[in-house]
Amino acid sequence: MSTIIFPAPIYGPVHSRRMGISLGINLMPHDGKVCTFDCVYCECGFNKDRVAQSQRPTRQEVQRALEERLEQMQAEGQVPDVLTFAGNGEPTTHPDFLGIIEDTIALRNRFCPKAKVSVLSNASLAARPNIHKALMLVDNNILKLDTINLEYIQLVDRPLYPYNVEKVIESLKAFNGHVIVQTMFMKGTVEGKNVDNTGDEYVLPWLEAVKEIKPQQVMIYTIDRETPNHNLQKATHEELDRIVAMIEKEGIPATASY
C-alpha cells in the first residue's frame, strides 16, 4: 500500500503546489485515518484500510509540538509560508479544534507573523458554530465542494453521514466571502461508472453554486499522487484551464494545480 499516512501532530515542512513552504499540522492519529468522507481519490487511502490504533494528539500536545518545531525552524533560519491543517482526515472533527486554532495563531504571531494559517476541510462540519468561528479566524479557509450532484458525491466523496448539498452551500455562503472553494476535477471510473466531472454537465451547476457562495478565491486541482482507486485519471491542463477561465469570467479569482 503506497498511499500516505502523515506523522502527527506536526510534519514537514513540505512544498505545497498551492501554498508554498507549508508546515503541516495533523490532528488525527499518526497511524491511521479519521474522516467524515471516504473519497476514492484520497492520498491517505480508504478509511477501512487505515484504522488507527492510537489516539488523536491533544490540544496541549499540538501546541507543544508546534512551538518546538517553530523554534527549531527559526534557529535554522527557515520561515514557513503557511501553517496548514491537513493530514490523515478531517481536521475539524477534533474536539478542541477552536482552541487549537487559537493556539496556532498565537504561535504564528510569535514566530512567523507573515505566515498564513490555512485549513483544508471537506466542509462537512462547517455549519457548526464553533467550527464556523474557528474557520473565520484563519487566513485561508479552504473548503471542499467537488460538485453539487448528490449521486456523484455519494459515489466519489462517499460521506459517512446524510449529506445535504444545499446545506453545505449555505454553510459556505455564511462565511460572507471569507472562504476559498476547493474542487477536485478528474476522470476515470468508479464501480464501472464514469466520474469525469470536467464537462459542462457538472461544471455549469457547480459554477452557479460558486457564484452564490462568492468566495475570495477558487482552487481547482486534479490527482497528483497515487489514489486507492486505481481507475482514476488526471484532468488535463486544457480542461482545468477552461474551468479557470469560466470562473474568472464571473469576476472570481481562480487557480489550477496540475
PDB file of C-alpha atoms in Angstrom:
ATOM      1  CA  MET A   1       0.000   0.000   0.000  1.00  0.00           C
ATOM      2  CA  SER A   2       1.686   3.222  -1.116  1.00  0.00           C
ATOM      3  CA  THR A   3      -0.882   5.821  -0.116  1.00  0.00           C
ATOM      4  CA  ILE A   4       0.320   8.256   2.559  1.00  0.00           C
ATOM      5  CA  ILE A   5      -0.193   8.401   6.307  1.00  0.00           C
ATOM      6  CA  PHE A   6       1.265  11.573   7.820  1.00  0.00           C
ATOM      7  CA  PRO A   7       3.105  11.928  11.121  1.00  0.00           C
ATOM      8  CA  ALA A   8       1.254  13.702  13.921  1.00  0.00           C
ATOM      9  CA  PRO A   9       0.842  16.300  15.159  1.00  0.00           C
ATOM     10  CA  ILE A  10       3.470  18.144  13.055  1.00  0.00           C
ATOM     11  CA  TYR A  11       5.012  17.149   9.727  1.00  0.00           C
ATOM     12  CA  GLY A  12       7.145  18.852   7.137  1.00  0.00           C
ATOM     13  CA  PRO A  13       7.759  21.449   6.038  1.00  0.00           C
ATOM     14  CA  VAL A  14       6.702  20.293   2.597  1.00  0.00           C
ATOM     15  CA  HIS A  15       6.359  22.168  -0.673  1.00  0.00           C
ATOM     16  CA  SER A  16       2.686  22.646  -1.489  1.00  0.00           C
ATOM     17  CA  ARG A  17       1.578  23.057  -5.106  1.00  0.00           C
ATOM     18  CA  ARG A  18      -0.821  25.748  -3.982  1.00  0.00           C
ATOM     19  CA  MET A  19       0.681  27.407  -0.914  1.00  0.00           C
ATOM     20  CA  GLY A  20       4.479  27.304  -0.968  1.00  0.00           C
ATOM     21  CA  ILE A  21       6.531  26.085   2.024  1.00  0.00           C
ATOM     22  CA  SER A  22       3.936  24.504   4.282  1.00  0.00           C
ATOM     23  CA  LEU A  23       4.365  23.213   7.827  1.00  0.00           C
ATOM     24  CA  GLY A  24       1.678  20.582   8.286  1.00  0.00           C
ATOM     25  CA  ILE A  25      -0.491  20.183  11.378  1.00  0.00           C
ATOM     26  CA  ASN A  26      -2.185  16.790  11.575  1.00  0.00           C
ATOM     27  CA  LEU A  27      -4.895  16.499  14.236  1.00  0.00           C
ATOM     28  CA  MET A  28      -5.528  12.838  13.501  1.00  0.00           C
ATOM     29  CA  PRO A  29      -3.751   9.765  14.928  1.00  0.00           C
ATOM     30  CA  HIS A  30      -0.265   9.218  13.498  1.00  0.00           C
ATOM     31  CA  ASP A  31      -1.079   5.639  12.476  1.00  0.00           C
ATOM     32  CA  GLY A  32      -4.494   5.926  10.846  1.00  0.00           C
ATOM     33  CA  LYS A  33      -7.212   7.975   9.245  1.00  0.00           C
ATOM     34  CA  VAL A  34     -10.280   9.627  10.791  1.00  0.00           C
ATOM     35  CA  CYS A  35     -12.542  11.321   8.257  1.00  0.00           C
ATOM     36  CA  THR A  36     -16.178  12.156   7.631  1.00  0.00           C
ATOM     37  CA  PHE A  37     -15.624  11.342   3.931  1.00  0.00           C
ATOM     38  CA  ASP A  38     -14.067   8.278   2.309  1.00  0.00           C
ATOM     39  CA  CYS A  39     -13.027   9.792  -1.014  1.00  0.00           C
ATOM     40  CA  VAL A  40     -11.972   7.415  -3.771  1.00  0.00           C
ATOM     41  CA  TYR A  41      -9.082   9.762  -4.608  1.00  0.00           C
ATOM     42  CA  CYS A  42      -7.757  10.312  -1.063  1.00  0.00           C
ATOM     43  CA  GLU A  43      -3.969  10.073  -0.890  1.00  0.00           C
ATOM     44  CA  CYS A  44      -4.354   8.609   2.646  1.00  0.00           C
ATOM     45  CA  GLY A  45      -6.279   5.599   1.349  1.00  0.00           C
ATOM     46  CA  PHE A  46      -9.687   4.211   2.294  1.00  0.00           C
ATOM     47  CA  ASN A  47     -10.901   4.544   5.886  1.00  0.00           C
ATOM     48  CA  LYS A  48     -11.302   0.775   6.337  1.00  0.00           C
ATOM     49  CA  ASP A  49      -7.667   0.205   5.407  1.00  0.00           C
ATOM     50  CA  ARG A  50      -6.332   2.886   7.737  1.00  0.00           C
ATOM     51  CA  VAL A  51      -7.977   2.189  11.089  1.00  0.00           C
ATOM     52  CA  ALA A  52      -5.976   3.953  13.815  1.00  0.00           C
ATOM     53  CA  GLN A  53      -4.692   2.161  16.897  1.00  0.00           C
ATOM     54  CA  SER A  54      -3.587   5.338  18.671  1.00  0.00           C
ATOM     55  CA  GLN A  55      -5.438   8.447  19.845  1.00  0.00           C
ATOM     56  CA  ARG A  56      -5.559  11.911  18.341  1.00  0.00           C
ATOM     57  CA  PRO A  57      -2.994  14.355  19.741  1.00  0.00           C
ATOM     58  CA  THR A  58      -4.412  16.558  22.497  1.00  0.00           C
ATOM     59  CA  ARG A  59      -4.623  20.324  22.266  1.00  0.00           C
ATOM     60  CA  GLN A  60      -1.637  20.571  24.621  1.00  0.00           C
ATOM     61  CA  GLU A  61       0.410  18.108  22.563  1.00  0.00           C
ATOM     62  CA  VAL A  62      -0.287  20.038  19.367  1.00  0.00           C
ATOM     63  CA  GLN A  63       0.648  23.349  20.988  1.00  0.00           C
ATOM     64  CA  ARG A  64       3.877  21.975  22.442  1.00  0.00           C
ATOM     65  CA  ALA A  65       4.975  20.189  19.259  1.00  0.00           C
ATOM     66  CA  LEU A  66       4.233  23.209  17.058  1.00  0.00           C
ATOM     67  CA  GLU A  67       6.135  25.532  19.395  1.00  0.00           C
ATOM     68  CA  GLU A  68       9.172  23.226  19.372  1.00  0.00           C
ATOM     69  CA  ARG A  69       9.137  22.894  15.573  1.00  0.00           C
ATOM     70  CA  LEU A  70       8.812  26.646  15.007  1.00  0.00           C
ATOM     71  CA  GLU A  71      11.649  27.279  17.460  1.00  0.00           C
ATOM     72  CA  GLN A  72      13.800  24.792  15.527  1.00  0.00           C
ATOM     73  CA  MET A  73      12.917  26.338  12.154  1.00  0.00           C
ATOM     74  CA  GLN A  74      13.674  29.804  13.492  1.00  0.00           C
ATOM     75  CA  ALA A  75      17.081  28.640  14.741  1.00  0.00           C
ATOM     76  CA  GLU A  76      17.788  27.137  11.295  1.00  0.00           C
ATOM     77  CA  GLY A  77      16.773  30.331   9.506  1.00  0.00           C
ATOM     78  CA  GLN A  78      13.674  28.721   7.968  1.00  0.00           C
ATOM     79  CA  VAL A  79      10.354  30.523   7.700  1.00  0.00           C
ATOM     80  CA  PRO A  80       7.188  28.725   6.590  1.00  0.00           C
ATOM     81  CA  ASP A  81       4.867  30.437   4.148  1.00  0.00           C
ATOM     82  CA  VAL A  82       1.893  28.714   5.694  1.00  0.00           C
ATOM     83  CA  LEU A  83       0.836  26.572   8.660  1.00  0.00           C
ATOM     84  CA  THR A  84      -1.569  24.065   7.165  1.00  0.00           C
ATOM     85  CA  PHE A  85      -4.130  21.934   8.953  1.00  0.00           C
ATOM     86  CA  ALA A  86      -4.391  18.774   6.868  1.00  0.00           C
ATOM     87  CA  GLY A  87      -3.164  15.207   7.275  1.00  0.00           C
ATOM     88  CA  ASN A  88      -4.957  11.939   7.949  1.00  0.00           C
ATOM     89  CA  GLY A  89      -8.573  13.022   7.784  1.00  0.00           C
ATOM     90  CA  GLU A  90     -10.930  15.879   8.539  1.00  0.00           C
ATOM     91  CA  PRO A  91      -9.253  18.375  10.936  1.00  0.00           C
ATOM     92  CA  THR A  92     -12.485  19.959  12.146  1.00  0.00           C
ATOM     93  CA  THR A  93     -13.524  16.691  13.827  1.00  0.00           C
ATOM     94  CA  HIS A  94     -11.014  17.316  16.624  1.00  0.00           C
ATOM     95  CA  PRO A  95     -12.994  18.181  19.776  1.00  0.00           C
ATOM     96  CA  ASP A  96     -10.613  21.074  20.606  1.00  0.00           C
ATOM     97  CA  PHE A  97     -10.397  22.443  17.067  1.00  0.00           C
ATOM     98  CA  LEU A  98     -11.261  26.035  18.015  1.00  0.00           C
ATOM     99  CA  GLY A  99      -8.737  26.118  20.858  1.00  0.00           C
ATOM    100  CA  ILE A 100      -6.036  24.613  18.657  1.00  0.00           C
ATOM    101  CA  ILE A 101      -6.659  27.274  16.031  1.00  0.00           C
ATOM    102  CA  GLU A 102      -6.354  29.993  18.676  1.00  0.00           C
ATOM    103  CA  ASP A 103      -3.082  28.465  19.957  1.00  0.00           C
ATOM    104  CA  THR A 104      -1.713  28.207  16.422  1.00  0.00           C
ATOM    105  CA  ILE A 105      -2.472  31.839  15.620  1.00  0.00           C
ATOM    106  CA  ALA A 106      -0.703  32.917  18.820  1.00  0.00           C
ATOM    107  CA  LEU A 107       2.387  30.860  17.905  1.00  0.00           C
ATOM    108  CA  ARG A 108       2.311  32.144  14.324  1.00  0.00           C
ATOM    109  CA  ASN A 109       2.246  35.716  15.598  1.00  0.00           C
ATOM    110  CA  ARG A 110       5.222  34.971  17.849  1.00  0.00           C
ATOM    111  CA  PHE A 111       7.486  33.045  15.471  1.00  0.00           C
ATOM    112  CA  CYS A 112       6.487  33.801  11.876  1.00  0.00           C
ATOM    113  CA  PRO A 113       3.967  36.665  11.706  1.00  0.00           C
ATOM    114  CA  LYS A 114       3.964  36.763   7.912  1.00  0.00           C
ATOM    115  CA  ALA A 115       2.942  33.114   7.583  1.00  0.00           C
ATOM    116  CA  LYS A 116      -0.672  32.270   6.796  1.00  0.00           C
ATOM    117  CA  VAL A 117      -2.769  29.798   8.743  1.00  0.00           C
ATOM    118  CA  SER A 118      -4.690  27.507   6.398  1.00  0.00           C
ATOM    119  CA  VAL A 119      -7.275  24.800   6.959  1.00  0.00           C
ATOM    120  CA  LEU A 120      -8.067  22.173   4.326  1.00  0.00           C
ATOM    121  CA  SER A 121     -11.534  20.845   5.126  1.00  0.00           C
ATOM    122  CA  ASN A 122     -14.275  18.911   3.367  1.00  0.00           C
ATOM    123  CA  ALA A 123     -16.815  21.397   4.824  1.00  0.00           C
ATOM    124  CA  SER A 124     -18.855  18.611   6.420  1.00  0.00           C
ATOM    125  CA  LEU A 125     -18.888  20.342   9.825  1.00  0.00           C
ATOM    126  CA  ALA A 126     -18.600  23.952   8.666  1.00  0.00           C
ATOM    127  CA  ALA A 127     -22.119  24.832   9.811  1.00  0.00           C
ATOM    128  CA  ARG A 128     -21.350  24.076  13.460  1.00  0.00           C
ATOM    129  CA  PRO A 129     -20.976  27.348  15.401  1.00  0.00           C
ATOM    130  CA  ASN A 130     -17.563  26.570  16.966  1.00  0.00           C
ATOM    131  CA  ILE A 131     -16.186  25.309  13.652  1.00  0.00           C
ATOM    132  CA  HIS A 132     -17.508  28.366  11.811  1.00  0.00           C
ATOM    133  CA  LYS A 133     -15.925  30.615  14.461  1.00  0.00           C
ATOM    134  CA  ALA A 134     -12.583  28.830  14.155  1.00  0.00           C
ATOM    135  CA  LEU A 135     -12.555  28.969  10.357  1.00  0.00           C
ATOM    136  CA  MET A 136     -13.341  32.688  10.443  1.00  0.00           C
ATOM    137  CA  LEU A 137     -10.095  33.187  12.394  1.00  0.00           C
ATOM    138  CA  VAL A 138      -7.747  31.585   9.861  1.00  0.00           C
ATOM    139  CA  ASP A 139      -6.251  33.285   6.812  1.00  0.00           C
ATOM    140  CA  ASN A 140      -7.125  30.587   4.297  1.00  0.00           C
ATOM    141  CA  ASN A 141     -10.420  28.837   4.981  1.00  0.00           C
ATOM    142  CA  ILE A 142     -10.267  26.223   2.215  1.00  0.00           C
ATOM    143  CA  LEU A 143     -13.469  24.206   1.931  1.00  0.00           C
ATOM    144  CA  LYS A 144     -14.272  21.406  -0.481  1.00  0.00           C
ATOM    145  CA  LEU A 145     -17.142  21.429  -2.974  1.00  0.00           C
ATOM    146  CA  ASP A 146     -16.390  18.869  -5.695  1.00  0.00           C
ATOM    147  CA  THR A 147     -19.810  19.093  -7.335  1.00  0.00           C
ATOM    148  CA  ILE A 148     -23.428  19.756  -6.459  1.00  0.00           C
ATOM    149  CA  ASN A 149     -24.551  16.422  -7.945  1.00  0.00           C
ATOM    150  CA  LEU A 150     -25.531  14.247  -4.969  1.00  0.00           C
ATOM    151  CA  GLU A 151     -25.179  10.978  -6.885  1.00  0.00           C
ATOM    152  CA  TYR A 152     -21.603  11.920  -7.810  1.00  0.00           C
ATOM    153  CA  ILE A 153     -20.840  12.920  -4.212  1.00  0.00           C
ATOM    154  CA  GLN A 154     -22.117   9.577  -2.917  1.00  0.00           C
ATOM    155  CA  LEU A 155     -20.032   7.704  -5.484  1.00  0.00           C
ATOM    156  CA  VAL A 156     -16.791   9.706  -5.239  1.00  0.00           C
ATOM    157  CA  ASP A 157     -16.638  11.617  -1.920  1.00  0.00           C
ATOM    158  CA  ARG A 158     -18.622   8.952  -0.058  1.00  0.00           C
ATOM    159  CA  PRO A 159     -19.725  10.934   3.023  1.00  0.00           C
ATOM    160  CA  LEU A 160     -20.262   8.801   6.109  1.00  0.00           C
ATOM    161  CA  TYR A 161     -23.413  10.626   7.203  1.00  0.00           C
ATOM    162  CA  PRO A 162     -26.530  12.046   5.491  1.00  0.00           C
ATOM    163  CA  TYR A 163     -25.165  14.710   3.149  1.00  0.00           C
ATOM    164  CA  ASN A 164     -27.237  17.702   2.084  1.00  0.00           C
ATOM    165  CA  VAL A 165     -25.665  19.708  -0.743  1.00  0.00           C
ATOM    166  CA  GLU A 166     -27.921  22.720  -0.200  1.00  0.00           C
ATOM    167  CA  LYS A 167     -26.992  22.929   3.496  1.00  0.00           C
ATOM    168  CA  VAL A 168     -23.300  22.710   2.679  1.00  0.00           C
ATOM    169  CA  ILE A 169     -23.634  25.536   0.160  1.00  0.00           C
ATOM    170  CA  GLU A 170     -25.492  27.613   2.763  1.00  0.00           C
ATOM    171  CA  SER A 171     -22.703  26.995   5.289  1.00  0.00           C
ATOM    172  CA  LEU A 172     -20.142  28.234   2.742  1.00  0.00           C
ATOM    173  CA  LYS A 173     -22.249  31.290   1.973  1.00  0.00           C
ATOM    174  CA  ALA A 174     -22.367  32.056   5.718  1.00  0.00           C
ATOM    175  CA  PHE A 175     -18.656  32.931   5.662  1.00  0.00           C
ATOM    176  CA  ASN A 176     -19.583  36.077   3.691  1.00  0.00           C
ATOM    177  CA  GLY A 177     -16.669  35.731   1.297  1.00  0.00           C
ATOM    178  CA  HIS A 178     -14.083  34.555   3.841  1.00  0.00           C
ATOM    179  CA  VAL A 179     -13.802  31.190   2.145  1.00  0.00           C
ATOM    180  CA  ILE A 180     -11.786  29.529  -0.610  1.00  0.00           C
ATOM    181  CA  VAL A 181     -13.647  26.861  -2.553  1.00  0.00           C
ATOM    182  CA  GLN A 182     -11.537  23.821  -3.386  1.00  0.00           C
ATOM    183  CA  THR A 183     -12.626  21.366  -6.079  1.00  0.00           C
ATOM    184  CA  MET A 184     -11.142  18.160  -7.428  1.00  0.00           C
ATOM    185  CA  PHE A 185     -11.572  17.571 -11.160  1.00  0.00           C
ATOM    186  CA  MET A 186     -10.700  14.172 -12.539  1.00  0.00           C
ATOM    187  CA  LYS A 187     -11.672  11.406 -14.938  1.00  0.00           C
ATOM    188  CA  GLY A 188     -11.880   7.637 -14.917  1.00  0.00           C
ATOM    189  CA  THR A 189     -14.361   5.164 -13.453  1.00  0.00           C
ATOM    190  CA  VAL A 190     -15.664   4.101 -10.035  1.00  0.00           C
ATOM    191  CA  GLU A 191     -17.693   0.903  -9.764  1.00  0.00           C
ATOM    192  CA  GLY A 192     -17.883   0.920 -13.558  1.00  0.00           C
ATOM    193  CA  LYS A 193     -19.377   4.430 -13.655  1.00  0.00           C
ATOM    194  CA  ASN A 194     -17.797   7.396 -15.423  1.00  0.00           C
ATOM    195  CA  VAL A 195     -16.589  10.045 -12.934  1.00  0.00           C
ATOM    196  CA  ASP A 196     -15.382  12.677 -15.406  1.00  0.00           C
ATOM    197  CA  ASN A 197     -16.631  15.942 -13.851  1.00  0.00           C
ATOM    198  CA  THR A 198     -14.785  18.278 -16.230  1.00  0.00           C
ATOM    199  CA  GLY A 199     -17.682  18.708 -18.679  1.00  0.00           C
ATOM    200  CA  ASP A 200     -20.471  21.272 -18.599  1.00  0.00           C
ATOM    201  CA  GLU A 201     -22.945  18.767 -17.110  1.00  0.00           C
ATOM    202  CA  TYR A 202     -21.059  19.100 -13.833  1.00  0.00           C
ATOM    203  CA  VAL A 203     -19.181  22.381 -14.224  1.00  0.00           C
ATOM    204  CA  LEU A 204     -22.094  24.704 -15.016  1.00  0.00           C
ATOM    205  CA  PRO A 205     -24.301  23.833 -11.984  1.00  0.00           C
ATOM    206  CA  TRP A 206     -21.207  23.871  -9.762  1.00  0.00           C
ATOM    207  CA  LEU A 207     -20.260  27.296 -11.109  1.00  0.00           C
ATOM    208  CA  GLU A 208     -23.730  28.638 -10.249  1.00  0.00           C
ATOM    209  CA  ALA A 209     -23.203  27.466  -6.664  1.00  0.00           C
ATOM    210  CA  VAL A 210     -19.777  29.098  -6.572  1.00  0.00           C
ATOM    211  CA  LYS A 211     -21.342  32.383  -7.724  1.00  0.00           C
ATOM    212  CA  GLU A 212     -23.824  32.136  -4.831  1.00  0.00           C
ATOM    213  CA  ILE A 213     -21.057  31.449  -2.319  1.00  0.00           C
ATOM    214  CA  LYS A 214     -18.999  34.442  -3.536  1.00  0.00           C
ATOM    215  CA  PRO A 215     -15.651  33.084  -2.321  1.00  0.00           C
ATOM    216  CA  GLN A 216     -12.460  35.113  -2.180  1.00  0.00           C
ATOM    217  CA  GLN A 217     -10.889  32.501  -4.463  1.00  0.00           C
ATOM    218  CA  VAL A 218     -11.430  29.115  -6.093  1.00  0.00           C
ATOM    219  CA  MET A 219      -8.696  26.484  -6.128  1.00  0.00           C
ATOM    220  CA  ILE A 220      -9.175  23.657  -8.595  1.00  0.00           C
ATOM    221  CA  TYR A 221      -6.846  20.716  -8.783  1.00  0.00           C
ATOM    222  CA  THR A 222      -6.501  17.180 -10.049  1.00  0.00           C
ATOM    223  CA  ILE A 223      -4.917  13.921  -8.951  1.00  0.00           C
ATOM    224  CA  ASP A 224      -1.255  14.332  -8.011  1.00  0.00           C
ATOM    225  CA  ARG A 225      -0.389  11.175  -6.028  1.00  0.00           C
ATOM    226  CA  GLU A 226      -1.433   7.549  -6.076  1.00  0.00           C
ATOM    227  CA  THR A 227      -5.091   7.005  -5.217  1.00  0.00           C
ATOM    228  CA  PRO A 228      -6.705   3.990  -3.514  1.00  0.00           C
ATOM    229  CA  ASN A 229      -8.955   3.538  -6.551  1.00  0.00           C
ATOM    230  CA  HIS A 230      -6.615   2.806  -9.454  1.00  0.00           C
ATOM    231  CA  ASN A 231      -9.148   3.557 -12.199  1.00  0.00           C
ATOM    232  CA  LEU A 232      -8.887   7.323 -11.798  1.00  0.00           C
ATOM    233  CA  GLN A 233      -7.126   9.685 -14.197  1.00  0.00           C
ATOM    234  CA  LYS A 234      -5.852  13.252 -14.093  1.00  0.00           C
ATOM    235  CA  ALA A 235      -7.797  16.052 -15.725  1.00  0.00           C
ATOM    236  CA  THR A 236      -5.735  17.694 -18.464  1.00  0.00           C
ATOM    237  CA  HIS A 237      -4.160  21.142 -18.347  1.00  0.00           C
ATOM    238  CA  GLU A 238      -6.573  22.235 -21.050  1.00  0.00           C
ATOM    239  CA  GLU A 239      -9.620  21.054 -19.101  1.00  0.00           C
ATOM    240  CA  LEU A 240      -8.520  22.806 -15.919  1.00  0.00           C
ATOM    241  CA  ASP A 241      -7.573  25.985 -17.792  1.00  0.00           C
ATOM    242  CA  ARG A 242     -11.041  26.069 -19.374  1.00  0.00           C
ATOM    243  CA  ILE A 243     -12.706  25.864 -15.953  1.00  0.00           C
ATOM    244  CA  VAL A 244     -10.416  28.558 -14.513  1.00  0.00           C
ATOM    245  CA  ALA A 245     -11.373  30.862 -17.390  1.00  0.00           C
ATOM    246  CA  MET A 246     -15.072  30.267 -16.701  1.00  0.00           C
ATOM    247  CA  ILE A 247     -14.610  31.156 -13.021  1.00  0.00           C
ATOM    248  CA  GLU A 248     -12.554  34.253 -13.765  1.00  0.00           C
ATOM    249  CA  LYS A 249     -15.165  35.403 -16.257  1.00  0.00           C
ATOM    250  CA  GLU A 250     -17.507  35.715 -13.258  1.00  0.00           C
ATOM    251  CA  GLY A 251     -15.013  38.007 -11.515  1.00  0.00           C
ATOM    252  CA  ILE A 252     -13.776  35.378  -9.052  1.00  0.00           C
ATOM    253  CA  PRO A 253     -10.015  34.744  -8.746  1.00  0.00           C
ATOM    254  CA  ALA A 254      -9.089  31.149  -9.552  1.00  0.00           C
ATOM    255  CA  THR A 255      -6.019  28.939  -9.726  1.00  0.00           C
ATOM    256  CA  ALA A 256      -5.385  25.446 -11.058  1.00  0.00           C
ATOM    257  CA  SER A 257      -2.890  22.885  -9.752  1.00  0.00           C
ATOM    258  CA  TYR A 258      -1.901  20.346 -12.353  1.00  0.00           C
TER     259      TYR A 258
END
